[in-house]
Short mmCIF file of C-alpha atoms in Angstrom, two decimals:
data_model
loop_
_atom_site.label_atom_id
_atom_site.label_comp_id
_atom_site.label_asym_id
_atom_site.label_seq_id
_atom_site.Cartn_x
_atom_site.Cartn_y
_atom_site.Cartn_z
CA MET A 98 40.54 91.42 -18.31
CA LEU A 99 40.64 90.30 -21.95
CA THR A 100 42.46 92.43 -24.50
CA ASN A 101 42.93 92.59 -28.22
CA SER A 102 44.97 95.02 -30.24
CA GLU A 103 45.67 96.41 -33.68
CA ASP A 104 48.51 98.51 -35.03
CA VAL A 105 48.20 101.84 -36.81
CA GLY A 106 51.70 102.63 -37.92
CA MET A 107 53.81 102.78 -34.78
CA ILE A 108 50.73 102.92 -32.54
CA SER A 109 49.28 99.87 -30.82
CA ILE A 110 45.58 100.32 -30.09
CA LEU A 111 44.55 98.13 -27.17
CA LYS A 112 40.91 97.35 -26.43
CA ILE A 113 40.15 96.14 -22.92
CA ALA A 114 37.05 94.04 -22.33
CA THR A 115 36.06 94.26 -18.69
CA ALA A 116 32.97 95.61 -17.01
CA ARG A 117 34.79 96.94 -13.93
CA LEU A 118 38.37 98.16 -14.00
CA THR A 119 40.42 97.45 -10.86
CA SER A 120 44.07 97.34 -9.78
CA ALA A 121 44.22 93.69 -10.83
CA ASP A 122 44.09 94.84 -14.44
CA TYR A 123 47.46 96.60 -14.19
CA VAL A 124 49.35 93.35 -14.85
CA THR A 125 47.37 92.74 -18.04
CA LEU A 126 48.12 96.25 -19.26
CA LYS A 127 51.84 95.78 -18.63
CA SER A 128 51.82 92.46 -20.50
CA ALA A 129 50.17 94.16 -23.45
CA GLU A 130 52.79 96.91 -23.28
CA ALA A 131 55.58 94.32 -23.45
CA ARG A 132 54.03 92.82 -26.59
CA CYS A 133 53.72 96.30 -28.06
CA LEU A 134 57.41 97.01 -27.46
CA ALA A 135 58.42 93.63 -28.86
CA ARG A 136 56.70 94.58 -32.13
CA GLY A 137 58.66 97.82 -32.23
CA ARG A 138 55.70 100.08 -31.47
CA SER A 139 56.37 103.46 -29.84
CA ALA A 140 52.85 104.44 -28.69
CA MET A 141 49.82 102.85 -27.05
CA LEU A 142 46.20 103.97 -27.05
CA VAL A 143 43.84 102.15 -24.69
CA ASP A 144 40.19 101.87 -25.70
CA LEU A 145 37.97 102.16 -22.59
CA SER A 146 34.62 101.90 -24.37
CA ALA A 147 33.81 98.45 -22.93
CA VAL A 148 34.40 99.55 -19.31
CA ARG A 149 31.19 100.28 -17.33
CA ARG A 150 32.68 101.08 -13.93
CA VAL A 151 36.14 102.05 -12.72
CA ALA A 152 37.20 101.54 -9.11
CA ARG A 153 39.59 103.96 -7.41
CA SER A 154 42.22 101.25 -7.54
CA GLY A 155 41.53 100.83 -11.26
CA LEU A 156 42.04 104.54 -11.86
CA ALA A 157 45.29 104.39 -9.89
CA ALA A 158 46.34 101.46 -12.10
CA LEU A 159 45.76 103.57 -15.23
CA VAL A 160 47.76 106.48 -13.81
CA GLU A 161 50.63 104.20 -12.78
CA PHE A 162 50.58 102.48 -16.16
CA GLN A 163 50.93 105.79 -17.98
CA SER A 164 53.51 107.32 -15.62
CA GLU A 165 55.76 104.23 -15.80
CA ALA A 166 55.75 104.03 -19.59
CA PRO A 167 59.25 103.48 -21.03
CA GLN A 168 61.10 106.55 -22.26
CA GLY A 169 59.89 107.52 -25.72
CA MET A 170 56.62 105.59 -25.37
CA ALA A 171 53.45 107.69 -25.70
CA VAL A 172 50.39 106.43 -23.80
CA GLY A 173 46.80 107.65 -23.94
CA PHE A 174 43.20 106.54 -23.33
CA PHE A 175 39.99 107.14 -25.25
CA GLY A 176 36.35 106.16 -25.59
CA ALA A 177 35.30 106.25 -21.89
CA ARG A 178 31.52 106.08 -21.37
CA GLU A 179 29.89 109.07 -19.72
CA ARG A 180 29.55 107.33 -16.35
CA VAL A 181 33.19 106.18 -16.42
CA GLU A 182 34.30 109.63 -17.54
CA ASN A 183 32.44 111.15 -14.57
CA ASP A 184 34.05 108.64 -12.19
CA ILE A 185 37.45 109.63 -13.50
CA ALA A 186 36.68 113.37 -13.33
CA ARG A 187 35.71 113.13 -9.62
CA CYS A 188 39.16 111.82 -8.72
CA ALA A 189 42.11 114.15 -8.20
CA LEU A 190 44.32 111.76 -10.14
CA SER A 191 42.34 112.32 -13.33
CA SER A 192 44.53 115.28 -14.32
CA LEU A 193 47.45 112.86 -14.71
CA LEU A 194 45.73 110.87 -17.46
CA THR A 195 45.95 111.62 -21.19
CA LEU A 196 42.28 111.10 -22.03
CA PHE A 197 40.58 111.63 -25.40
CA LYS A 198 36.90 111.53 -26.31
CA SER A 199 37.29 109.22 -29.28
CA ARG A 200 39.79 107.19 -31.28
CA LYS A 201 39.73 109.85 -33.99
CA ASP A 202 40.57 112.59 -31.49
CA ALA A 203 43.46 110.52 -30.14
CA LEU A 204 44.95 109.77 -33.55
CA VAL A 205 44.99 113.43 -34.62
CA ALA A 206 46.71 114.55 -31.40
CA PRO A 207 50.31 115.57 -32.28
CA ARG A 208 52.01 112.91 -30.11
CA PHE A 209 50.11 110.10 -31.82
CA ARG A 210 49.73 111.51 -35.31
CA ALA A 211 53.53 111.66 -35.45
CA ARG A 212 53.72 107.87 -35.13
CA GLN A 213 51.38 106.91 -37.94
CA LEU A 214 53.90 106.59 -40.78
CA ALA A 215 55.35 103.18 -40.01
CA GLY A 216 55.89 101.29 -43.26
CA VAL A 217 56.37 104.46 -45.30
CA LYS A 218 59.71 104.54 -47.11
CA ALA A 219 61.92 107.61 -47.37
CA VAL A 220 64.36 108.12 -50.22
CA LEU A 221 67.22 110.42 -49.18
CA LEU A 222 68.98 111.93 -52.18
CA VAL A 223 72.72 112.17 -51.46
CA ALA A 224 74.44 111.54 -54.81
CA GLY A 225 75.37 115.12 -55.74
CA SER A 226 78.89 116.56 -55.73
CA GLY A 227 77.89 119.68 -53.79
CA SER A 228 80.04 121.93 -55.99
CA ARG A 229 78.42 125.14 -54.69
CA MET A 230 79.53 124.19 -51.17
CA ALA A 231 83.22 124.11 -52.16
CA PRO A 232 85.69 124.04 -50.51
CA LEU A 233 83.78 122.52 -47.56
CA SER A 234 82.65 119.69 -49.84
CA ALA A 235 86.10 119.00 -51.28
CA HIS A 236 86.60 115.93 -49.08
CA THR A 237 83.22 115.48 -47.38
CA PRO A 238 79.82 115.18 -49.09
CA LYS A 239 77.35 117.91 -48.12
CA PRO A 240 74.97 115.57 -46.26
CA LEU A 241 77.85 114.49 -43.99
CA LEU A 242 79.06 117.99 -43.11
CA ASP A 243 78.95 118.59 -39.39
CA PHE A 244 75.94 120.53 -38.12
CA LEU A 245 76.33 121.28 -34.41
CA GLY A 246 77.90 117.93 -33.58
CA ARG A 247 76.01 115.66 -35.98
CA PRO A 248 76.10 115.29 -39.77
CA VAL A 249 73.32 117.12 -41.61
CA LEU A 250 72.00 113.74 -42.79
CA ASP A 251 71.71 112.55 -39.20
CA HIS A 252 69.36 115.45 -38.40
CA VAL A 253 67.21 114.53 -41.42
CA MET A 254 66.98 110.85 -40.45
CA ARG A 255 66.26 111.63 -36.79
CA HIS A 256 63.43 113.96 -37.78
CA LEU A 257 61.84 111.34 -40.03
CA SER A 258 62.31 108.64 -37.39
CA GLY A 259 60.25 110.76 -35.03
CA PHE A 260 57.25 110.09 -37.30
CA GLY A 261 57.73 106.34 -37.17
CA ILE A 262 59.66 106.10 -40.45
CA ARG A 263 62.16 103.25 -40.28
CA ASP A 264 62.85 102.38 -43.93
CA PHE A 265 65.46 104.55 -45.66
CA ILE A 266 66.92 104.33 -49.16
CA LEU A 267 70.07 106.31 -50.00
CA ASN A 268 71.71 106.80 -53.40
CA PRO A 269 75.42 107.46 -52.70
CA GLY A 270 77.36 108.87 -55.61
CA HIS A 271 80.20 111.22 -54.74
CA PHE A 272 82.21 109.97 -51.75
CA ALA A 273 79.90 106.95 -51.51
CA PRO A 274 82.24 104.97 -49.20
CA GLN A 275 81.77 107.67 -46.54
CA PHE A 276 78.01 106.99 -46.54
CA HIS A 277 78.59 103.25 -46.36
CA ALA A 278 80.84 103.75 -43.32
CA TYR A 279 78.54 106.16 -41.48
CA VAL A 280 74.97 105.08 -42.21
CA ARG A 281 74.12 101.59 -41.00
CA SER A 282 70.98 99.57 -40.40
CA SER A 283 70.00 98.92 -36.79
CA PRO A 284 67.10 97.29 -34.93
CA LEU A 285 65.30 100.65 -35.17
CA ARG A 286 65.91 101.40 -38.84
CA SER A 287 66.58 99.71 -42.16
CA VAL A 288 69.01 101.34 -44.60
CA GLN A 289 69.36 100.29 -48.24
CA PHE A 290 71.73 101.75 -50.83
CA LEU A 291 71.38 102.27 -54.55
CA ASN A 292 75.01 103.03 -55.35
CA GLU A 293 75.54 105.49 -58.20
CA GLY A 294 79.10 104.71 -59.15
CA GLN A 295 81.63 101.91 -58.73
CA LEU A 296 85.02 101.03 -57.32
CA ARG A 297 87.83 100.93 -59.84
CA GLY A 298 90.70 99.39 -58.02
CA ASP A 299 90.75 101.21 -54.71
CA VAL A 300 89.22 104.41 -56.09
CA TRP A 301 85.50 105.16 -56.07
CA GLN A 302 84.18 106.60 -59.35
CA ALA A 303 80.87 108.45 -58.96
CA ASP A 304 78.27 108.15 -61.71
CA PRO A 305 75.07 109.91 -60.55
CA LEU A 306 71.91 108.81 -62.35
CA GLY A 307 69.71 111.89 -61.84
CA SER A 308 67.06 112.02 -59.09
CA ALA A 309 64.09 110.93 -61.24
CA SER A 310 66.14 108.19 -62.92
CA THR A 311 67.09 106.97 -59.43
CA LEU A 312 63.43 106.63 -58.45
CA ARG A 313 62.61 104.88 -61.73
CA GLN A 314 65.40 102.35 -61.26
CA LEU A 315 64.39 101.67 -57.66
CA HIS A 316 60.81 101.03 -58.73
CA GLN A 317 61.34 99.06 -61.94
CA ASN A 318 64.46 97.08 -61.05
CA HIS A 319 64.02 96.61 -57.31
CA ASN A 320 60.24 96.82 -56.69
CA ALA A 321 60.99 99.35 -53.96
CA PHE A 322 57.62 101.10 -53.77
CA ASP A 323 54.22 99.55 -53.11
CA GLN A 324 52.67 102.72 -51.65
CA ASP A 325 53.19 106.48 -51.54
CA PHE A 326 56.73 107.30 -50.42
CA LEU A 327 58.77 110.31 -49.31
CA VAL A 328 61.69 111.95 -51.07
CA PHE A 329 64.00 114.25 -49.10
CA CYS A 330 67.28 115.92 -49.95
CA GLY A 331 69.94 114.68 -47.57
CA ASP A 332 71.54 118.11 -47.19
CA ALA A 333 68.68 120.24 -45.82
CA VAL A 334 67.51 120.44 -42.21
CA THR A 335 63.77 120.87 -41.61
CA ASP A 336 61.07 120.48 -38.97
CA ILE A 337 58.25 119.85 -41.46
CA ASP A 338 55.23 117.97 -40.10
CA VAL A 339 55.63 114.85 -42.23
CA ALA A 340 52.40 113.31 -40.95
CA ALA A 341 50.42 116.37 -42.05
CA LEU A 342 52.23 116.37 -45.40
CA MET A 343 51.28 112.73 -46.00
CA GLU A 344 47.72 113.30 -44.78
CA GLN A 345 47.19 116.14 -47.26
CA HIS A 346 48.73 114.12 -50.08
CA ARG A 347 46.43 111.16 -49.49
CA ALA A 348 43.36 113.37 -49.15
CA SER A 349 44.10 115.22 -52.41
CA GLY A 350 44.75 112.09 -54.48
CA ALA A 351 47.75 113.82 -56.08
CA ASP A 352 50.45 111.99 -58.02
CA VAL A 353 53.09 114.15 -56.33
CA THR A 354 52.82 116.59 -53.45
CA ILE A 355 55.56 119.24 -53.26
CA ALA A 356 56.51 120.90 -49.98
CA ALA A 357 57.13 124.58 -50.68
CA GLN A 358 58.08 127.80 -48.93
CA LYS A 359 57.96 131.44 -49.96
CA VAL A 360 61.42 132.88 -50.63
CA PRO A 361 62.59 136.49 -51.15
CA PRO A 362 62.38 137.74 -54.76
CA ASP A 363 66.16 137.93 -55.08
CA GLN A 364 66.43 134.22 -54.20
CA VAL A 365 64.04 132.70 -56.74
CA TYR A 366 66.86 131.94 -59.17
CA LYS A 367 68.17 129.22 -56.80
CA TYR A 368 64.98 127.13 -56.69
CA GLY A 369 62.20 125.45 -58.61
CA ILE A 370 59.35 128.00 -58.50
CA ILE A 371 55.72 126.91 -58.42
CA ASP A 372 52.60 128.50 -59.87
CA ALA A 373 49.54 127.02 -58.11
CA ASP A 374 45.83 127.84 -57.95
CA ARG A 375 43.98 128.73 -54.75
CA ALA A 376 43.34 125.07 -53.98
CA GLY A 377 47.08 124.35 -54.15
CA ARG A 378 46.98 122.49 -57.45
CA VAL A 379 50.12 123.14 -59.48
CA ARG A 380 49.65 124.84 -62.84
CA ARG A 381 53.27 125.45 -63.74
CA PHE A 382 56.75 124.60 -62.48
CA VAL A 383 59.77 126.68 -63.50
CA GLU A 384 63.24 125.48 -62.53
CA LYS A 385 65.62 128.24 -61.33
CA PRO A 386 64.06 131.16 -63.21
CA SER A 387 65.23 134.76 -63.30
CA LEU A 388 63.19 137.22 -61.25
CA GLN A 389 61.37 138.33 -64.42
CA GLN A 390 60.52 134.73 -65.38
CA ALA A 391 59.38 133.58 -61.93
CA PRO A 392 55.60 133.01 -61.76
CA SER A 393 55.64 133.38 -57.94
CA GLN A 394 57.95 133.28 -54.92
CA LEU A 395 56.80 129.80 -53.89
CA ALA A 396 59.89 127.58 -53.97
CA SER A 397 60.10 123.80 -53.92
CA CYS A 398 62.05 122.57 -50.90
CA GLY A 399 63.08 119.30 -52.52
CA ILE A 400 60.63 117.43 -50.26
CA TYR A 401 58.04 115.29 -52.04
CA VAL A 402 55.41 112.66 -51.47
CA VAL A 403 55.32 110.51 -54.61
CA SER A 404 52.79 107.95 -55.74
CA PRO A 405 54.38 104.95 -57.50
CA ARG A 406 52.08 105.58 -60.49
CA ALA A 407 53.92 108.86 -61.13
CA LEU A 408 57.12 106.97 -61.95
CA SER A 409 55.67 105.62 -65.18
CA HIS A 410 56.15 109.15 -66.52
CA VAL A 411 59.92 109.12 -66.02
CA VAL A 412 61.44 109.02 -69.51
CA PRO A 413 63.93 106.10 -69.84
CA LEU A 414 66.81 108.42 -70.68
CA PRO A 415 69.96 109.19 -68.67
CA ALA A 416 70.13 111.95 -66.07
CA GLN A 417 66.40 112.54 -65.59
CA ASP A 418 65.77 114.99 -62.73
CA ILE A 419 62.65 115.35 -60.57
CA ALA A 420 62.36 119.13 -60.90
CA GLN A 421 63.58 119.54 -64.46
CA HIS A 422 61.98 116.49 -66.07
CA LEU A 423 59.51 114.48 -63.97
CA LEU A 424 57.35 117.31 -62.64
CA PRO A 425 57.01 119.15 -65.99
CA GLY A 426 56.31 115.79 -67.66
CA LEU A 427 53.52 115.02 -65.20
CA LEU A 428 51.96 118.44 -65.77
CA ALA A 429 52.18 117.99 -69.54
CA ALA A 430 50.34 114.67 -69.16
CA GLY A 431 47.58 116.35 -67.14
CA ARG A 432 48.49 114.65 -63.89
CA HIS A 433 47.74 116.11 -60.45
CA LEU A 434 50.56 117.90 -58.60
CA GLN A 435 49.72 119.47 -55.25
CA VAL A 436 51.50 122.04 -53.07
CA TYR A 437 51.98 121.70 -49.31
CA ASP A 438 52.82 125.19 -48.03
CA ALA A 439 52.04 125.05 -44.30
CA ALA A 440 54.57 126.88 -42.15
CA PHE A 441 57.76 124.96 -41.36
CA ASN A 442 61.45 125.66 -40.95
CA TRP A 443 63.74 124.70 -43.78
CA VAL A 444 67.51 125.20 -43.83
CA ASP A 445 68.91 124.61 -47.30
CA MET A 446 72.66 123.87 -47.39
CA GLY A 447 73.36 125.13 -50.88
CA CYS A 448 76.57 127.07 -50.29
CA PRO A 449 78.85 128.24 -47.44
CA GLN A 450 76.68 131.30 -46.88
CA ASP A 451 73.64 129.05 -46.35
CA TYR A 452 75.69 126.73 -44.13
CA PHE A 453 76.73 129.52 -41.76
CA ALA A 454 73.19 130.94 -41.71
CA GLY A 455 71.84 127.49 -40.78
CA LEU A 456 74.38 127.04 -38.01
CA SER A 457 73.46 130.46 -36.64
CA ARG A 458 69.76 129.59 -36.60
CA GLY A 459 70.47 126.26 -34.93
CA LEU A 460 72.62 127.91 -32.24
CA ARG A 461 69.86 130.42 -31.51
CA GLY A 462 67.26 127.67 -31.09
CA LEU A 463 65.32 128.75 -34.18
CA ILE A 464 65.05 125.25 -35.69
CA PRO A 465 62.69 123.18 -33.52
CA GLY A 466 64.10 119.76 -32.78
CA VAL A 467 67.69 120.77 -33.53
CA MET A 468 70.00 121.20 -30.56
CA PRO A 469 73.80 121.28 -30.37
CA LEU A 470 75.18 117.90 -29.33
CA GLY A 471 76.61 118.27 -25.84
CA HIS A 472 75.85 120.26 -22.72
CA LEU A 473 75.66 123.90 -21.70
CA VAL A 474 78.89 125.06 -20.09
CA ARG A 475 77.94 128.74 -20.03
CA ARG A 476 75.01 130.85 -21.11
CA HIS A 477 74.37 130.01 -24.79
CA VAL A 478 77.63 128.03 -24.99
CA TRP A 479 77.50 124.28 -25.72
CA ALA A 480 80.40 121.89 -25.49
CA ALA A 481 80.52 118.34 -26.86
CA ASP A 482 82.13 115.45 -25.00
CA GLY A 483 85.85 115.86 -24.57
CA ALA A 484 85.86 119.60 -25.27
CA ASN A 485 88.17 121.63 -23.02
CA VAL A 486 87.09 125.23 -22.47
CA SER A 487 89.29 127.29 -20.18
CA PRO A 488 87.41 129.25 -17.50
CA ARG A 489 89.66 132.16 -18.46
CA ALA A 490 88.48 132.17 -22.08
CA VAL A 491 85.98 134.93 -22.92
CA ILE A 492 82.99 133.55 -24.83
CA VAL A 493 79.94 135.58 -25.82
CA GLY A 494 77.45 133.08 -27.21
CA PRO A 495 75.90 131.52 -29.02
CA ALA A 496 78.77 129.13 -29.55
CA PHE A 497 79.37 125.41 -30.02
CA ILE A 498 82.68 123.75 -29.11
CA GLY A 499 83.06 120.39 -30.83
CA ALA A 500 84.29 117.09 -29.43
CA ASP A 501 87.90 117.20 -28.14
CA ALA A 502 88.29 120.84 -29.19
CA VAL A 503 90.26 123.24 -26.97
CA VAL A 504 89.64 126.92 -26.21
CA GLU A 505 92.63 128.23 -24.30
CA ALA A 506 92.85 130.88 -21.58
CA GLY A 507 92.91 134.36 -23.07
CA ALA A 508 91.04 133.38 -26.24
CA LYS A 509 87.93 135.41 -27.08
CA LEU A 510 84.91 134.09 -29.02
CA GLU A 511 81.99 136.28 -30.10
CA GLY A 512 79.07 134.30 -31.47
CA PRO A 513 77.72 132.85 -33.49
CA VAL A 514 80.84 130.70 -33.46
CA VAL A 515 81.42 127.00 -34.15
CA VAL A 516 84.72 125.36 -33.21
CA GLY A 517 85.01 122.01 -34.97
CA ALA A 518 86.00 118.69 -33.43
CA GLY A 519 89.64 118.51 -32.43
CA ALA A 520 90.29 122.19 -33.24
CA ARG A 521 92.20 124.58 -30.96
CA VAL A 522 91.75 128.30 -30.36
CA CYS A 523 94.91 129.61 -28.74
CA GLY A 524 95.26 132.42 -26.22
CA ARG A 525 95.15 136.07 -27.36
CA SER A 526 93.20 135.07 -30.48
CA LEU A 527 89.80 136.50 -31.46
CA VAL A 528 87.11 134.56 -33.33
CA ARG A 529 83.91 136.40 -34.32
CA ARG A 530 80.92 135.12 -36.31
CA SER A 531 82.99 132.30 -37.75
CA VAL A 532 83.36 128.53 -38.17
CA ILE A 533 86.65 126.83 -37.36
CA SER A 534 86.92 123.55 -39.24
CA SER A 535 87.86 120.37 -37.42
CA GLN A 536 91.54 119.78 -36.58
CA THR A 537 92.36 123.44 -37.21
CA ARG A 538 94.57 125.54 -34.90
CA ILE A 539 93.97 129.28 -34.55
CA GLY A 540 97.36 130.55 -33.45
CA ALA A 541 97.99 133.04 -30.67
CA GLY A 542 97.19 136.61 -31.69
CA THR A 543 95.15 135.58 -34.77
CA TRP A 544 91.91 137.39 -35.61
CA VAL A 545 89.16 135.54 -37.47
CA ASP A 546 86.16 137.67 -38.50
CA ASP A 547 83.15 136.45 -40.54
CA MET A 548 85.10 133.51 -41.89
CA ILE A 549 84.97 129.77 -42.38
CA VAL A 550 88.56 128.62 -42.02
CA ALA A 551 90.59 125.44 -42.45
CA PRO A 552 94.35 124.93 -42.48
CA ASP A 553 94.57 125.26 -46.27
CA TRP A 554 91.93 127.90 -47.02
CA ALA A 555 89.69 130.63 -45.64
CA LEU A 556 86.59 132.29 -47.04
CA ASP A 557 84.27 135.09 -46.02
CA HIS A 558 80.89 133.36 -45.61
CA ARG A 559 79.03 136.62 -46.24
CA PHE A 560 80.09 136.61 -49.88
CA SER A 561 80.25 132.90 -50.65
CA GLU A 562 76.89 132.44 -52.34
CA SER A 563 77.49 132.34 -56.06
CA HIS A 564 81.13 132.98 -56.88
CA LEU A 565 84.38 131.35 -55.87
CA GLN A 566 86.59 133.48 -53.68
CA SER A 567 90.35 133.43 -53.39
CA LEU A 568 91.00 130.54 -51.02
CA THR A 569 94.43 131.39 -49.70
CA PRO A 570 95.14 130.24 -46.13
CA LEU A 571 94.66 132.71 -43.30
CA GLU A 572 97.90 133.73 -41.58
CA GLY A 573 98.13 132.17 -38.13
CA VAL A 574 95.88 129.21 -39.02
CA VAL A 575 97.46 125.76 -39.34
CA SER A 576 96.57 122.12 -39.00
CA GLU A 577 96.27 121.08 -35.35
CA THR A 578 97.82 117.72 -36.18
CA VAL A 579 100.85 119.31 -37.85
CA ALA A 580 101.21 121.83 -35.01
CA GLU A 581 101.25 119.04 -32.42
CA GLU A 582 103.85 117.09 -34.40
CA ILE A 583 106.11 120.16 -34.57
CA LEU A 584 105.76 120.82 -30.85
CA ALA A 585 106.48 117.17 -30.03
CA ALA A 586 109.58 116.94 -32.23
CA PRO A 587 113.00 117.16 -30.45
CA LEU A 588 115.00 120.31 -30.98
CA MET A 589 117.77 119.84 -33.57
CA ASP A 590 121.28 121.16 -33.09
CA VAL A 591 121.67 124.40 -35.02
CA PRO A 592 124.76 126.49 -35.68
CA SER A 593 125.41 129.13 -33.05
CA ARG A 594 126.24 132.69 -33.94
CA TRP A 595 129.94 131.84 -33.27
CA GLY A 596 130.08 129.07 -35.85
CA GLY A 597 129.84 126.13 -33.42
CA THR A 598 126.72 124.20 -32.45
CA GLY A 599 124.29 125.18 -29.73
#
């Protein structure tokens, strides 16, 4: 059997040239699969249009080839002639084959469409200080905050990787060294940094450029973009169909396509609000309007497909922003902006209130593709590696217990609850609808209700949207590290009540 192949993104399309398919052709298929894997492909489609007859042994070879595909590899077949299709249909094994009528049908199937974006670059915006997320962002940038066992940014990159995207560009500003330490290139992905700041001695000084200015510098100074590219915020979790987003963008011929969702009227002030016609063409873009000024409830999610030609409209001035400057500038120049408003989940991490709401949705399984890192230890209770949950602790899920965290006997948790890595919830304590930060000890007898707590502060997440609360520590909450040091220290001689030493 002779074969030739072509790649469409992460898909290798293999055409077999044989009149009669038999078991002897299995070896050739496996050799082609090995070449596919060596090129980093994650899917194979086999074109059967040249096959005139298929023996029973040949059909068995196809079934075995598909069933033994490596984990993560999608395999399908298309283009069978009517006679071959009838031969396959008469065999009981036919139900085990993923068979499509045509190449077009195969490529639009979800498993294969999601692998068509190889070569597309994704810019992940991570430079911001995350001031609205304070105090959670005081020492950790928002994109690296833990979200059910993984940083928020990790969820974003994993989702994009599922569509075959391997080329990522990040623009670290605040806490840039943390990004350098966490995000690395690997055989499966390439990571490049445009650092927005510099080291002065041993101290990193952030100097964010502005999101549009970042794109302009990447394009003009580094020749980063030779085709349409994606822009995502690194601090929002989503399950958006990126392949469908790109498909609509290319079909419309737009300079920029904006992913958008409808938000409640009382939330429009937090977002860029879009006024679009029935065809989805943007007429107006208003950044963070009041309810009276908002032309609609359609909010930009900070997810864009951008054509390189759009970047010529970025004004060469400091601190140019996509929403505030680039998009209005494109509209003023008569350029084409398009809305993508198909249904998708989007969890914006703007403030602690949003953060807790996102964790709650993730724990309840309401964000497709997002699962707590670890394993189920009870109904709706997940524990990461190294977590120690006493069988005598009372836990009403959903709850997530982070790596090396401890929930002692007699403790009670009422979900949604997240216990951070290395934290400890002592006996006779009660934690309800709360997040315990990493390395935090909840002392015996302490009650924590509707709070996000750390050793040095506590806040009520229900009222942490737009104003800073008093951040005094919660009584009974201390650093787990300090608590362990105190417990490990030897007792010192102290004066007895009689004036001697005890």
